Amino acid sequence: MPVEIWLHFILGFMIIGAIAALEIKDVLSAIIAVGIVGLGLSVAFLFLQAPDLALVQFVFEILCMIILIRAFTHRKEHKIDLKSNVVLVAIAVVILSVVFVLGIFAFKELPSFGKPIARIAERYLTKGPQETGSANIVTSIILDYRAYDTLGEITVLFTSILGAFTILRVIGRKQRR
Amino acid sequence: MTLYLMTFFLFLVGLYGATTKRDIIKIILAIGIMGYSVNLFLILIAYRSGAIYPILTKSLGKELMVDPLPQALVLTAIVIELGITALLASLAIRIFEKYKTFDITQVRRLKG
């Protein structure tokens, strides 16, 4: 079967998982339904010839589910039975469907699936192995051509982990005195 | 075209959840779904039909390869999403400890 049919199947699966994650009452079931979306995305990356991304997405999804399950499922007193405002839901559905219809016109202007523009990538693909010495061209972009981008990524990641650690620390400054 | 539209629909499902749900856990999950769809869209526009992954093999550079630049950028974005999720989860835990609820309409008082 061609790639497009597999991708349609996986994307439909992901959409069903996303809707289920947003509508299920139970917290653990909702988090696992998001896991469906993430692992489906990992399979989609494999079909789209991005093996590095599939591995990273897989690890990310498992870590994300561990964090969310550890953080939210042990609170027995919490039940999701919150009803959303009906007027708000109606307004949101109308606006989002208008955005979807406008999106149809916008996506017509893009190059069709399977024919990328790839203007910058031609240089990376032809000269990358000689200039960087790396067989994996994605790695040569991350660590050589766009190394400052990766430095910024590490900075953002470090800052967010530092923020989470600061928020979650047990002993505040007042209690220590 | 239909693949792009399905990805866009997935993004809109996430946006719907983030705007209408009252539970903080559901909002965190919806933000994650939006991130997934954006990553998938960037990889979709990088795909070239009949091409292989951008790693050099024995048959040196004979085949077409997919666009490696969005793959490198999405690799960055996925890692940042993990940081976002951890930060949001820790904020939600602290909100629950202070207000005893995950309902965002109950989180009104400014308590120091």
mmCIF file of N, CA and C in Angstrom, chain A residues 42-154:
data_model
loop_
_atom_site.group_PDB
_atom_site.id
_atom_site.type_symbol
_atom_site.label_atom_id
_atom_site.label_comp_id
_atom_site.label_asym_id
_atom_site.label_seq_id
_atom_site.Cartn_x
_atom_site.Cartn_y
_atom_site.Cartn_z
ATOM 1 N N SER A 42 4.420 8.700 16.427
ATOM 2 C CA SER A 42 5.717 8.035 16.257
ATOM 3 C C SER A 42 5.695 7.102 15.048
ATOM 4 N N VAL A 43 4.609 6.352 14.880
ATOM 5 C CA VAL A 43 4.489 5.459 13.713
ATOM 6 C C VAL A 43 4.414 6.274 12.428
ATOM 7 N N ALA A 44 3.696 7.404 12.486
ATOM 8 C CA ALA A 44 3.597 8.257 11.295
ATOM 9 C C ALA A 44 4.965 8.791 10.894
ATOM 10 N N PHE A 45 5.814 9.120 11.883
ATOM 11 C CA PHE A 45 7.174 9.572 11.567
ATOM 12 C C PHE A 45 7.965 8.467 10.879
ATOM 13 N N LEU A 46 7.739 7.214 11.298
ATOM 14 C CA LEU A 46 8.428 6.119 10.615
ATOM 15 C C LEU A 46 7.998 6.036 9.159
ATOM 16 N N PHE A 47 6.699 6.214 8.895
ATOM 17 C CA PHE A 47 6.236 6.149 7.509
ATOM 18 C C PHE A 47 6.742 7.329 6.698
ATOM 19 N N LEU A 48 6.974 8.475 7.368
ATOM 20 C CA LEU A 48 7.447 9.659 6.654
ATOM 21 C C LEU A 48 8.962 9.709 6.574
ATOM 22 N N GLN A 49 9.649 8.601 6.779
ATOM 23 C CA GLN A 49 11.103 8.489 6.640
ATOM 24 C C GLN A 49 11.849 9.397 7.602
ATOM 25 N N ALA A 50 11.427 9.412 8.868
ATOM 26 C CA ALA A 50 12.148 10.188 9.873
ATOM 27 C C ALA A 50 12.420 9.304 11.082
ATOM 28 N N PRO A 51 13.394 8.385 10.990
ATOM 29 C CA PRO A 51 13.595 7.433 12.086
ATOM 30 C C PRO A 51 14.087 8.073 13.382
ATOM 31 N N ASP A 52 14.906 9.139 13.274
ATOM 32 C CA ASP A 52 15.357 9.821 14.503
ATOM 33 C C ASP A 52 14.174 10.380 15.269
ATOM 34 N N LEU A 53 13.270 11.012 14.500
ATOM 35 C CA LEU A 53 12.118 11.619 15.136
ATOM 36 C C LEU A 53 11.209 10.571 15.744
ATOM 37 N N ALA A 54 11.084 9.423 15.092
ATOM 38 C CA ALA A 54 10.219 8.380 15.644
ATOM 39 C C ALA A 54 10.747 7.917 16.991
ATOM 40 N N LEU A 55 12.076 7.738 17.083
ATOM 41 C CA LEU A 55 12.656 7.323 18.367
ATOM 42 C C LEU A 55 12.450 8.383 19.436
ATOM 43 N N VAL A 56 12.739 9.653 19.080
ATOM 44 C CA VAL A 56 12.616 10.722 20.069
ATOM 45 C C VAL A 56 11.167 10.873 20.512
ATOM 46 N N GLN A 57 10.242 10.775 19.556
ATOM 47 C CA GLN A 57 8.828 10.908 19.897
ATOM 48 C C GLN A 57 8.368 9.774 20.809
ATOM 49 N N PHE A 58 8.881 8.570 20.551
ATOM 50 C CA PHE A 58 8.513 7.431 21.398
ATOM 51 C C PHE A 58 8.965 7.663 22.841
ATOM 52 N N VAL A 59 10.232 8.047 23.009
ATOM 53 C CA VAL A 59 10.756 8.282 24.353
ATOM 54 C C VAL A 59 10.016 9.433 25.025
ATOM 55 N N PHE A 60 9.762 10.499 24.243
ATOM 56 C CA PHE A 60 9.037 11.651 24.774
ATOM 57 C C PHE A 60 7.659 11.247 25.269
ATOM 58 N N GLU A 61 6.970 10.392 24.483
ATOM 59 C CA GLU A 61 5.607 10.023 24.851
ATOM 60 C C GLU A 61 5.583 9.216 26.139
ATOM 61 N N ILE A 62 6.551 8.281 26.257
ATOM 62 C CA ILE A 62 6.586 7.472 27.470
ATOM 63 C C ILE A 62 6.880 8.359 28.687
ATOM 64 N N LEU A 63 7.867 9.273 28.549
ATOM 65 C CA LEU A 63 8.202 10.172 29.661
ATOM 66 C C LEU A 63 7.022 11.059 30.024
ATOM 67 N N CYS A 64 6.334 11.555 28.992
ATOM 68 C CA CYS A 64 5.210 12.458 29.206
ATOM 69 C C CYS A 64 4.091 11.738 29.944
ATOM 70 N N MET A 65 3.820 10.484 29.557
ATOM 71 C CA MET A 65 2.773 9.723 30.239
ATOM 72 C C MET A 65 3.176 9.429 31.673
ATOM 73 N N ILE A 66 4.469 9.151 31.900
ATOM 74 C CA ILE A 66 4.908 8.893 33.277
ATOM 75 C C ILE A 66 4.713 10.139 34.131
ATOM 76 N N ILE A 67 5.113 11.304 33.579
ATOM 77 C CA ILE A 67 4.968 12.551 34.337
ATOM 78 C C ILE A 67 3.499 12.820 34.653
ATOM 79 N N LEU A 68 2.643 12.694 33.631
ATOM 80 C CA LEU A 68 1.231 13.043 33.837
ATOM 81 C C LEU A 68 0.546 12.057 34.780
ATOM 82 N N ILE A 69 0.838 10.753 34.618
ATOM 83 C CA ILE A 69 0.190 9.763 35.492
ATOM 84 C C ILE A 69 0.659 9.951 36.933
ATOM 85 N N ARG A 70 1.962 10.178 37.105
ATOM 86 C CA ARG A 70 2.494 10.381 38.447
ATOM 87 C C ARG A 70 1.910 11.640 39.081
ATOM 88 N N ALA A 71 1.669 12.657 38.265
ATOM 89 C CA ALA A 71 1.236 13.927 38.841
ATOM 90 C C ALA A 71 -0.251 13.935 39.154
ATOM 91 N N PHE A 72 -1.060 13.239 38.368
ATOM 92 C CA PHE A 72 -2.498 13.506 38.458
ATOM 93 C C PHE A 72 -3.356 12.335 38.892
ATOM 94 N N THR A 73 -2.878 11.097 38.833
ATOM 95 C CA THR A 73 -3.838 10.012 39.035
ATOM 96 C C THR A 73 -4.002 9.602 40.488
ATOM 97 N N HIS A 74 -3.136 10.045 41.397
ATOM 98 C CA HIS A 74 -3.275 9.569 42.761
ATOM 99 C C HIS A 74 -4.197 10.451 43.580
ATOM 100 N N ARG A 75 -4.789 11.456 42.992
ATOM 101 C CA ARG A 75 -5.698 12.324 43.743
ATOM 102 C C ARG A 75 -7.098 11.745 43.674
ATOM 103 N N LYS A 76 -7.465 11.017 44.762
ATOM 104 C CA LYS A 76 -8.725 10.294 44.735
ATOM 105 C C LYS A 76 -9.923 11.238 44.788
ATOM 106 N N GLU A 77 -9.731 12.391 45.436
ATOM 107 C CA GLU A 77 -10.877 13.276 45.618
ATOM 108 C C GLU A 77 -11.275 13.992 44.323
ATOM 109 N N HIS A 78 -10.408 13.851 43.299
ATOM 110 C CA HIS A 78 -10.679 14.587 42.069
ATOM 111 C C HIS A 78 -11.453 13.735 41.083
ATOM 112 N N LYS A 79 -12.577 14.227 40.641
ATOM 113 C CA LYS A 79 -13.322 13.574 39.552
ATOM 114 C C LYS A 79 -13.586 14.622 38.476
ATOM 115 N N ILE A 80 -13.382 14.218 37.237
ATOM 116 C CA ILE A 80 -13.697 15.165 36.170
ATOM 117 C C ILE A 80 -15.178 15.038 35.871
ATOM 118 N N ASP A 81 -15.994 15.873 36.489
ATOM 119 C CA ASP A 81 -17.402 15.895 36.082
ATOM 120 C C ASP A 81 -17.820 17.336 35.815
ATOM 121 N N LEU A 82 -16.867 18.099 35.332
ATOM 122 C CA LEU A 82 -17.138 19.507 35.104
ATOM 123 C C LEU A 82 -17.844 19.680 33.769
ATOM 124 N N LYS A 83 -18.995 20.286 33.812
ATOM 125 C CA LYS A 83 -19.710 20.565 32.571
ATOM 126 C C LYS A 83 -19.207 21.887 31.986
ATOM 127 N N SER A 84 -18.874 21.878 30.712
ATOM 128 C CA SER A 84 -18.481 23.124 30.086
ATOM 129 C C SER A 84 -19.737 23.966 29.825
ATOM 130 N N ASN A 85 -19.512 25.253 29.718
ATOM 131 C CA ASN A 85 -20.603 26.173 29.404
ATOM 132 C C ASN A 85 -21.102 25.903 27.978
ATOM 133 N N VAL A 86 -22.422 25.686 27.833
ATOM 134 C CA VAL A 86 -22.965 25.269 26.537
ATOM 135 C C VAL A 86 -22.823 26.374 25.499
ATOM 136 N N VAL A 87 -23.062 27.610 25.931
ATOM 137 C CA VAL A 87 -22.940 28.736 24.996
ATOM 138 C C VAL A 87 -21.495 28.862 24.514
ATOM 139 N N LEU A 88 -20.550 28.690 25.467
ATOM 140 C CA LEU A 88 -19.127 28.785 25.115
ATOM 141 C C LEU A 88 -18.739 27.702 24.112
ATOM 142 N N VAL A 89 -19.240 26.466 24.342
ATOM 143 C CA VAL A 89 -18.930 25.365 23.426
ATOM 144 C C VAL A 89 -19.501 25.650 22.046
ATOM 145 N N ALA A 90 -20.727 26.182 21.992
ATOM 146 C CA ALA A 90 -21.355 26.466 20.697
ATOM 147 C C ALA A 90 -20.570 27.524 19.943
ATOM 148 N N ILE A 91 -20.168 28.590 20.656
ATOM 149 C CA ILE A 91 -19.389 29.651 20.004
ATOM 150 C C ILE A 91 -18.062 29.095 19.499
ATOM 151 N N ALA A 92 -17.413 28.257 20.338
ATOM 152 C CA ALA A 92 -16.112 27.702 19.946
ATOM 153 C C ALA A 92 -16.248 26.812 18.722
ATOM 154 N N VAL A 93 -17.309 25.989 18.680
ATOM 155 C CA VAL A 93 -17.482 25.087 17.530
ATOM 156 C C VAL A 93 -17.718 25.889 16.253
ATOM 157 N N VAL A 94 -18.532 26.945 16.347
ATOM 158 C CA VAL A 94 -18.811 27.760 15.158
ATOM 159 C C VAL A 94 -17.533 28.422 14.653
ATOM 160 N N ILE A 95 -16.784 29.036 15.583
ATOM 161 C CA ILE A 95 -15.562 29.738 15.173
ATOM 162 C C ILE A 95 -14.544 28.765 14.594
ATOM 163 N N LEU A 96 -14.399 27.580 15.246
ATOM 164 C CA LEU A 96 -13.400 26.636 14.757
ATOM 165 C C LEU A 96 -13.798 26.051 13.415
ATOM 166 N N SER A 97 -15.107 25.879 13.157
ATOM 167 C CA SER A 97 -15.478 25.383 11.825
ATOM 168 C C SER A 97 -15.238 26.437 10.761
ATOM 169 N N VAL A 98 -15.453 27.708 11.099
ATOM 170 C CA VAL A 98 -15.119 28.771 10.137
ATOM 171 C C VAL A 98 -13.618 28.751 9.838
ATOM 172 N N VAL A 99 -12.803 28.578 10.889
ATOM 173 C CA VAL A 99 -11.348 28.524 10.699
ATOM 174 C C VAL A 99 -10.963 27.330 9.831
ATOM 175 N N PHE A 100 -11.667 26.207 10.021
ATOM 176 C CA PHE A 100 -11.377 25.012 9.220
ATOM 177 C C PHE A 100 -11.676 25.256 7.742
ATOM 178 N N VAL A 101 -12.805 25.924 7.464
ATOM 179 C CA VAL A 101 -13.159 26.207 6.064
ATOM 180 C C VAL A 101 -12.140 27.157 5.448
ATOM 181 N N LEU A 102 -11.708 28.160 6.227
ATOM 182 C CA LEU A 102 -10.668 29.058 5.719
ATOM 183 C C LEU A 102 -9.361 28.310 5.498
ATOM 184 N N GLY A 103 -9.096 27.320 6.359
ATOM 185 C CA GLY A 103 -7.886 26.520 6.225
ATOM 186 C C GLY A 103 -7.851 25.736 4.935
ATOM 187 N N ILE A 104 -9.033 25.332 4.427
ATOM 188 C CA ILE A 104 -9.073 24.614 3.146
ATOM 189 C C ILE A 104 -8.478 25.492 2.048
ATOM 190 N N PHE A 105 -8.870 26.783 2.034
ATOM 191 C CA PHE A 105 -8.325 27.687 1.017
ATOM 192 C C PHE A 105 -6.824 27.901 1.210
ATOM 193 N N ALA A 106 -6.409 27.967 2.479
ATOM 194 C CA ALA A 106 -4.989 28.216 2.742
ATOM 195 C C ALA A 106 -4.140 27.037 2.312
ATOM 196 N N PHE A 107 -4.615 25.794 2.587
ATOM 197 C CA PHE A 107 -3.800 24.627 2.276
ATOM 198 C C PHE A 107 -3.735 24.346 0.788
ATOM 199 N N LYS A 108 -4.664 24.945 -0.002
ATOM 200 C CA LYS A 108 -4.573 24.767 -1.455
ATOM 201 C C LYS A 108 -3.323 25.432 -2.012
ATOM 202 N N GLU A 109 -2.831 26.471 -1.333
ATOM 203 C CA GLU A 109 -1.685 27.210 -1.844
ATOM 204 C C GLU A 109 -0.364 26.504 -1.573
ATOM 205 N N LEU A 110 -0.376 25.535 -0.659
ATOM 206 C CA LEU A 110 0.871 24.854 -0.320
ATOM 207 C C LEU A 110 1.263 23.880 -1.427
ATOM 208 N N PRO A 111 2.544 23.542 -1.514
ATOM 209 C CA PRO A 111 2.925 22.473 -2.440
ATOM 210 C C PRO A 111 2.282 21.168 -2.012
ATOM 211 N N SER A 112 1.841 20.364 -2.995
ATOM 212 C CA SER A 112 1.072 19.174 -2.655
ATOM 213 C C SER A 112 1.965 18.144 -1.983
ATOM 214 N N PHE A 113 1.332 17.147 -1.367
ATOM 215 C CA PHE A 113 2.047 16.167 -0.553
ATOM 216 C C PHE A 113 3.012 15.361 -1.421
ATOM 217 N N GLY A 114 4.261 15.249 -0.985
ATOM 218 C CA GLY A 114 5.245 14.483 -1.740
ATOM 219 C C GLY A 114 6.120 15.316 -2.639
ATOM 220 N N LYS A 115 5.847 16.627 -2.718
ATOM 221 C CA LYS A 115 6.692 17.487 -3.551
ATOM 222 C C LYS A 115 7.139 18.683 -2.733
ATOM 223 N N PRO A 116 8.159 18.544 -1.889
ATOM 224 C CA PRO A 116 8.582 19.680 -1.077
ATOM 225 C C PRO A 116 9.389 20.684 -1.894
ATOM 226 N N ILE A 117 9.469 21.900 -1.377
ATOM 227 C CA ILE A 117 10.274 22.908 -2.075
ATOM 228 C C ILE A 117 11.755 22.619 -1.837
ATOM 229 N N ALA A 118 12.144 22.466 -0.554
ATOM 230 C CA ALA A 118 13.474 21.988 -0.147
ATOM 231 C C ALA A 118 14.597 22.766 -0.810
ATOM 232 N N ARG A 119 14.487 24.117 -0.742
ATOM 233 C CA ARG A 119 15.499 24.925 -1.412
ATOM 234 C C ARG A 119 16.808 24.922 -0.628
ATOM 235 N N ILE A 120 16.691 25.095 0.701
ATOM 236 C CA ILE A 120 17.892 25.119 1.526
ATOM 237 C C ILE A 120 18.461 23.716 1.660
ATOM 238 N N ALA A 121 17.570 22.730 1.684
ATOM 239 C CA ALA A 121 18.009 21.372 1.988
ATOM 240 C C ALA A 121 18.875 20.790 0.886
ATOM 241 N N GLU A 122 18.806 21.343 -0.320
ATOM 242 C CA GLU A 122 19.632 20.801 -1.399
ATOM 243 C C GLU A 122 21.113 20.907 -1.049
ATOM 244 N N ARG A 123 21.489 22.065 -0.482
ATOM 245 C CA ARG A 123 22.884 22.234 -0.098
ATOM 246 C C ARG A 123 23.272 21.265 1.007
ATOM 247 N N TYR A 124 22.370 21.113 1.998
ATOM 248 C CA TYR A 124 22.671 20.194 3.084
ATOM 249 C C TYR A 124 22.830 18.776 2.561
ATOM 250 N N LEU A 125 21.946 18.398 1.618
ATOM 251 C CA LEU A 125 21.979 17.021 1.144
ATOM 252 C C LEU A 125 23.202 16.755 0.272
ATOM 253 N N THR A 126 23.603 17.761 -0.537
ATOM 254 C CA THR A 126 24.716 17.496 -1.446
ATOM 255 C C THR A 126 26.059 17.718 -0.761
ATOM 256 N N LYS A 127 26.180 18.821 0.017
ATOM 257 C CA LYS A 127 27.489 19.145 0.584
ATOM 258 C C LYS A 127 27.652 18.764 2.041
ATOM 259 N N GLY A 128 26.560 18.351 2.699
ATOM 260 C CA GLY A 128 26.618 18.057 4.123
ATOM 261 C C GLY A 128 27.657 17.024 4.507
ATOM 262 N N PRO A 129 27.707 15.873 3.837
ATOM 263 C CA PRO A 129 28.697 14.871 4.229
ATOM 264 C C PRO A 129 30.136 15.353 4.078
ATOM 265 N N GLN A 130 30.420 16.150 3.039
ATOM 266 C CA GLN A 130 31.795 16.628 2.897
ATOM 267 C C GLN A 130 32.118 17.701 3.930
ATOM 268 N N GLU A 131 31.143 18.590 4.208
ATOM 269 C CA GLU A 131 31.457 19.723 5.071
ATOM 270 C C GLU A 131 31.475 19.358 6.548
ATOM 271 N N THR A 132 30.642 18.402 6.945
ATOM 272 C CA THR A 132 30.569 18.087 8.371
ATOM 273 C C THR A 132 31.112 16.714 8.709
ATOM 274 N N GLY A 133 31.190 15.830 7.747
ATOM 275 C CA GLY A 133 31.704 14.508 8.028
ATOM 276 C C GLY A 133 30.734 13.602 8.735
ATOM 277 N N SER A 134 29.450 13.942 8.721
ATOM 278 C CA SER A 134 28.467 13.114 9.400
ATOM 279 C C SER A 134 27.624 12.380 8.370
ATOM 280 N N ALA A 135 27.404 11.091 8.599
ATOM 281 C CA ALA A 135 26.596 10.328 7.651
ATOM 282 C C ALA A 135 25.122 10.644 7.806
ATOM 283 N N ASN A 136 24.721 11.004 9.027
ATOM 284 C CA ASN A 136 23.328 11.355 9.273
ATOM 285 C C ASN A 136 23.162 12.856 9.076
ATOM 286 N N ILE A 137 22.375 13.240 8.069
ATOM 287 C CA ILE A 137 22.326 14.657 7.711
ATOM 288 C C ILE A 137 21.512 15.448 8.733
ATOM 289 N N VAL A 138 20.524 14.796 9.370
ATOM 290 C CA VAL A 138 19.786 15.493 10.422
ATOM 291 C C VAL A 138 20.727 15.884 11.565
ATOM 292 N N THR A 139 21.601 14.971 11.934
ATOM 293 C CA THR A 139 22.572 15.274 12.986
ATOM 294 C C THR A 139 23.516 16.376 12.559
ATOM 295 N N SER A 140 23.917 16.369 11.277
ATOM 296 C CA SER A 140 24.836 17.414 10.850
ATOM 297 C C SER A 140 24.169 18.775 10.864
ATOM 298 N N ILE A 141 22.843 18.827 10.630
ATOM 299 C CA ILE A 141 22.155 20.119 10.719
ATOM 300 C C ILE A 141 22.059 20.553 12.182
ATOM 301 N N ILE A 142 21.665 19.615 13.062
ATOM 302 C CA ILE A 142 21.471 19.985 14.470
ATOM 303 C C ILE A 142 22.773 20.449 15.097
ATOM 304 N N LEU A 143 23.842 19.699 14.859
ATOM 305 C CA LEU A 143 25.064 19.947 15.614
ATOM 306 C C LEU A 143 26.094 20.771 14.879
ATOM 307 N N ASP A 144 25.865 21.050 13.584
ATOM 308 C CA ASP A 144 26.866 21.848 12.886
ATOM 309 C C ASP A 144 26.263 23.105 12.247
ATOM 310 N N TYR A 145 25.329 22.918 11.312
ATOM 311 C CA TYR A 145 24.806 24.095 10.610
ATOM 312 C C TYR A 145 23.989 24.976 11.532
ATOM 313 N N ARG A 146 23.178 24.351 12.374
ATOM 314 C CA ARG A 146 22.304 25.131 13.254
ATOM 315 C C ARG A 146 22.609 24.816 14.707
ATOM 316 N N ALA A 147 23.872 24.904 15.069
ATOM 317 C CA ALA A 147 24.260 24.532 16.429
ATOM 318 C C ALA A 147 23.743 25.542 17.443
ATOM 319 N N TYR A 148 23.640 26.820 17.052
ATOM 320 C CA TYR A 148 23.123 27.804 17.999
ATOM 321 C C TYR A 148 21.663 27.554 18.319
ATOM 322 N N ASP A 149 20.935 27.016 17.330
ATOM 323 C CA ASP A 149 19.548 26.630 17.567
ATOM 324 C C ASP A 149 19.468 25.570 18.657
ATOM 325 N N THR A 150 20.362 24.605 18.573
ATOM 326 C CA THR A 150 20.386 23.550 19.592
ATOM 327 C C THR A 150 20.786 24.106 20.945
ATOM 328 N N LEU A 151 21.709 25.082 20.937
ATOM 329 C CA LEU A 151 22.095 25.719 22.205
ATOM 330 C C LEU A 151 20.886 26.409 22.833
ATOM 331 N N GLY A 152 20.090 27.108 21.995
ATOM 332 C CA GLY A 152 18.882 27.740 22.508
ATOM 333 C C GLY A 152 17.893 26.731 23.033
ATOM 334 N N GLU A 153 17.787 25.591 22.349
ATOM 335 C CA GLU A 153 16.892 24.537 22.807
ATOM 336 C C GLU A 153 17.288 24.042 24.190
ATOM 337 N N ILE A 154 18.598 23.818 24.352
ATOM 338 C CA ILE A 154 19.075 23.336 25.650
ATOM 339 C C ILE A 154 18.784 24.376 26.725
#
